PDB file of C-alpha atoms in Angstrom:
ATOM      1  CA  UNK A   1     -28.765 -19.875  -2.325  1.00 68.00           C
ATOM      2  CA  UNK A   2     -28.523 -17.630   0.718  1.00 81.00           C
ATOM      3  CA  UNK A   3     -26.291 -15.234  -1.588  1.00 88.00           C
ATOM      4  CA  UNK A   4     -28.823 -14.821  -4.197  1.00 95.00           C
ATOM      5  CA  UNK A   5     -29.549 -11.033  -3.103  1.00 96.00           C
ATOM      6  CA  UNK A   6     -26.640 -10.124  -1.940  1.00 96.00           C
ATOM      7  CA  UNK A   7     -26.114  -6.790  -2.136  1.00 96.00           C
ATOM      8  CA  UNK A   8     -22.420  -6.500  -3.523  1.00 96.00           C
ATOM      9  CA  UNK A   9     -19.827  -3.889  -3.810  1.00 96.00           C
ATOM     10  CA  UNK A  10     -16.462  -4.664  -5.879  1.00 95.00           C
ATOM     11  CA  UNK A  11     -13.177  -2.657  -6.243  1.00 92.00           C
ATOM     12  CA  UNK A  12     -12.566  -2.079 -10.084  1.00 88.00           C
ATOM     13  CA  UNK A  13      -9.252  -0.242 -11.848  1.00 84.00           C
ATOM     14  CA  UNK A  14     -10.697   2.279 -14.511  1.00 73.00           C
ATOM     15  CA  UNK A  15      -9.070   3.415 -17.371  1.00 65.00           C
ATOM     16  CA  UNK A  16     -11.584   4.652 -19.899  1.00 60.00           C
ATOM     17  CA  UNK A  17     -13.105   8.058 -18.677  1.00 62.00           C
ATOM     18  CA  UNK A  18     -11.708   8.432 -15.235  1.00 63.00           C
ATOM     19  CA  UNK A  19      -8.640   6.756 -13.985  1.00 69.00           C
ATOM     20  CA  UNK A  20      -8.155   4.467 -10.543  1.00 81.00           C
ATOM     21  CA  UNK A  21     -10.029   2.593  -8.398  1.00 87.00           C
ATOM     22  CA  UNK A  22     -13.551   3.042  -7.887  1.00 86.00           C
ATOM     23  CA  UNK A  23     -15.869   0.479  -6.097  1.00 90.00           C
ATOM     24  CA  UNK A  24     -18.867  -0.442  -8.114  1.00 91.00           C
ATOM     25  CA  UNK A  25     -22.219  -2.095  -6.730  1.00 94.00           C
ATOM     26  CA  UNK A  26     -24.895  -4.271  -7.730  1.00 96.00           C
ATOM     27  CA  UNK A  27     -26.520  -7.549  -6.640  1.00 97.00           C
ATOM     28  CA  UNK A  28     -26.053 -10.879  -6.579  1.00 97.00           C
ATOM     29  CA  UNK A  29     -28.472 -12.963  -9.048  1.00 97.00           C
ATOM     30  CA  UNK A  30     -27.464 -15.888  -9.263  1.00 97.00           C
ATOM     31  CA  UNK A  31     -24.563 -18.891  -7.971  1.00 96.00           C
ATOM     32  CA  UNK A  32     -22.367 -19.852 -11.028  1.00 96.00           C
ATOM     33  CA  UNK A  33     -20.551 -22.581  -9.049  1.00 95.00           C
ATOM     34  CA  UNK A  34     -20.632 -22.569  -5.564  1.00 92.00           C
ATOM     35  CA  UNK A  35     -16.942 -24.444  -4.751  1.00 93.00           C
ATOM     36  CA  UNK A  36     -15.420 -21.918  -6.853  1.00 94.00           C
ATOM     37  CA  UNK A  37     -17.182 -19.109  -5.321  1.00 94.00           C
ATOM     38  CA  UNK A  38     -18.385 -17.475  -8.807  1.00 96.00           C
ATOM     39  CA  UNK A  39     -21.239 -15.669  -8.566  1.00 97.00           C
ATOM     40  CA  UNK A  40     -23.155 -13.371 -11.167  1.00 97.00           C
ATOM     41  CA  UNK A  41     -23.737 -10.064 -10.761  1.00 97.00           C
ATOM     42  CA  UNK A  42     -26.214  -7.584 -12.102  1.00 96.00           C
ATOM     43  CA  UNK A  43     -24.843  -4.259 -11.982  1.00 95.00           C
ATOM     44  CA  UNK A  44     -26.255  -0.787 -10.798  1.00 93.00           C
ATOM     45  CA  UNK A  45     -27.359   1.399 -13.754  1.00 90.00           C
ATOM     46  CA  UNK A  46     -24.802   3.680 -13.341  1.00 86.00           C
ATOM     47  CA  UNK A  47     -21.886   1.503 -13.158  1.00 84.00           C
ATOM     48  CA  UNK A  48     -22.673   0.395 -16.421  1.00 86.00           C
ATOM     49  CA  UNK A  49     -20.899   1.708 -19.379  1.00 81.00           C
ATOM     50  CA  UNK A  50     -21.976   2.024 -23.124  1.00 84.00           C
ATOM     51  CA  UNK A  51     -21.461  -1.317 -24.695  1.00 87.00           C
ATOM     52  CA  UNK A  52     -20.750  -2.841 -21.361  1.00 88.00           C
ATOM     53  CA  UNK A  53     -22.749  -5.625 -20.004  1.00 92.00           C
ATOM     54  CA  UNK A  54     -25.212  -5.127 -17.077  1.00 93.00           C
ATOM     55  CA  UNK A  55     -24.292  -8.763 -15.758  1.00 95.00           C
ATOM     56  CA  UNK A  56     -21.379 -10.450 -15.614  1.00 95.00           C
ATOM     57  CA  UNK A  57     -19.785 -13.515 -13.892  1.00 97.00           C
ATOM     58  CA  UNK A  58     -17.234 -12.595 -10.890  1.00 96.00           C
ATOM     59  CA  UNK A  59     -14.940 -14.926  -8.556  1.00 96.00           C
ATOM     60  CA  UNK A  60     -15.633 -13.796  -4.893  1.00 95.00           C
ATOM     61  CA  UNK A  61     -12.124 -14.874  -3.047  1.00 94.00           C
ATOM     62  CA  UNK A  62     -12.117 -14.796   0.687  1.00 93.00           C
ATOM     63  CA  UNK A  63      -8.418 -13.511   0.470  1.00 94.00           C
ATOM     64  CA  UNK A  64      -9.938 -10.095  -1.157  1.00 94.00           C
ATOM     65  CA  UNK A  65     -13.110  -9.430   1.373  1.00 94.00           C
ATOM     66  CA  UNK A  66     -13.034  -6.023   2.045  1.00 91.00           C
ATOM     67  CA  UNK A  67      -9.641  -5.245   1.094  1.00 90.00           C
ATOM     68  CA  UNK A  68      -8.091  -2.028  -0.767  1.00 88.00           C
ATOM     69  CA  UNK A  69      -6.927  -3.645  -4.131  1.00 89.00           C
ATOM     70  CA  UNK A  70      -8.576  -4.217  -7.461  1.00 90.00           C
ATOM     71  CA  UNK A  71     -10.766  -7.347  -7.336  1.00 91.00           C
ATOM     72  CA  UNK A  72     -12.048  -6.489  -3.322  1.00 95.00           C
ATOM     73  CA  UNK A  73     -15.645  -7.002  -2.846  1.00 96.00           C
ATOM     74  CA  UNK A  74     -17.731  -6.119   0.111  1.00 95.00           C
ATOM     75  CA  UNK A  75     -21.730  -6.030   1.371  1.00 95.00           C
ATOM     76  CA  UNK A  76     -23.035  -2.930   0.038  1.00 96.00           C
ATOM     77  CA  UNK A  77     -24.347  -0.894   2.716  1.00 92.00           C
ATOM     78  CA  UNK A  78     -27.379   1.244   2.047  1.00 79.00           C
ATOM     79  CA  UNK A  79     -29.606   3.551   4.368  1.00 58.00           C
TER      80      UNK A  79
END
């Protein structure tokens, strides 16, 4: 439950209007399955394309913490 409210960034590979890897940020709003390390993330508006969902289920594997490859995740730090 301490993960709810966690500010998160995830690295996605875009193929629509821009190509390449890009960090997108949002907030963990619920735990889907603690054992499988899956959460529900509400994405910031600027990262939600037309027709896309603003909330998605994401898996957060330990081996992708703060990496530089697709599916990586880290804490989103703001000023």
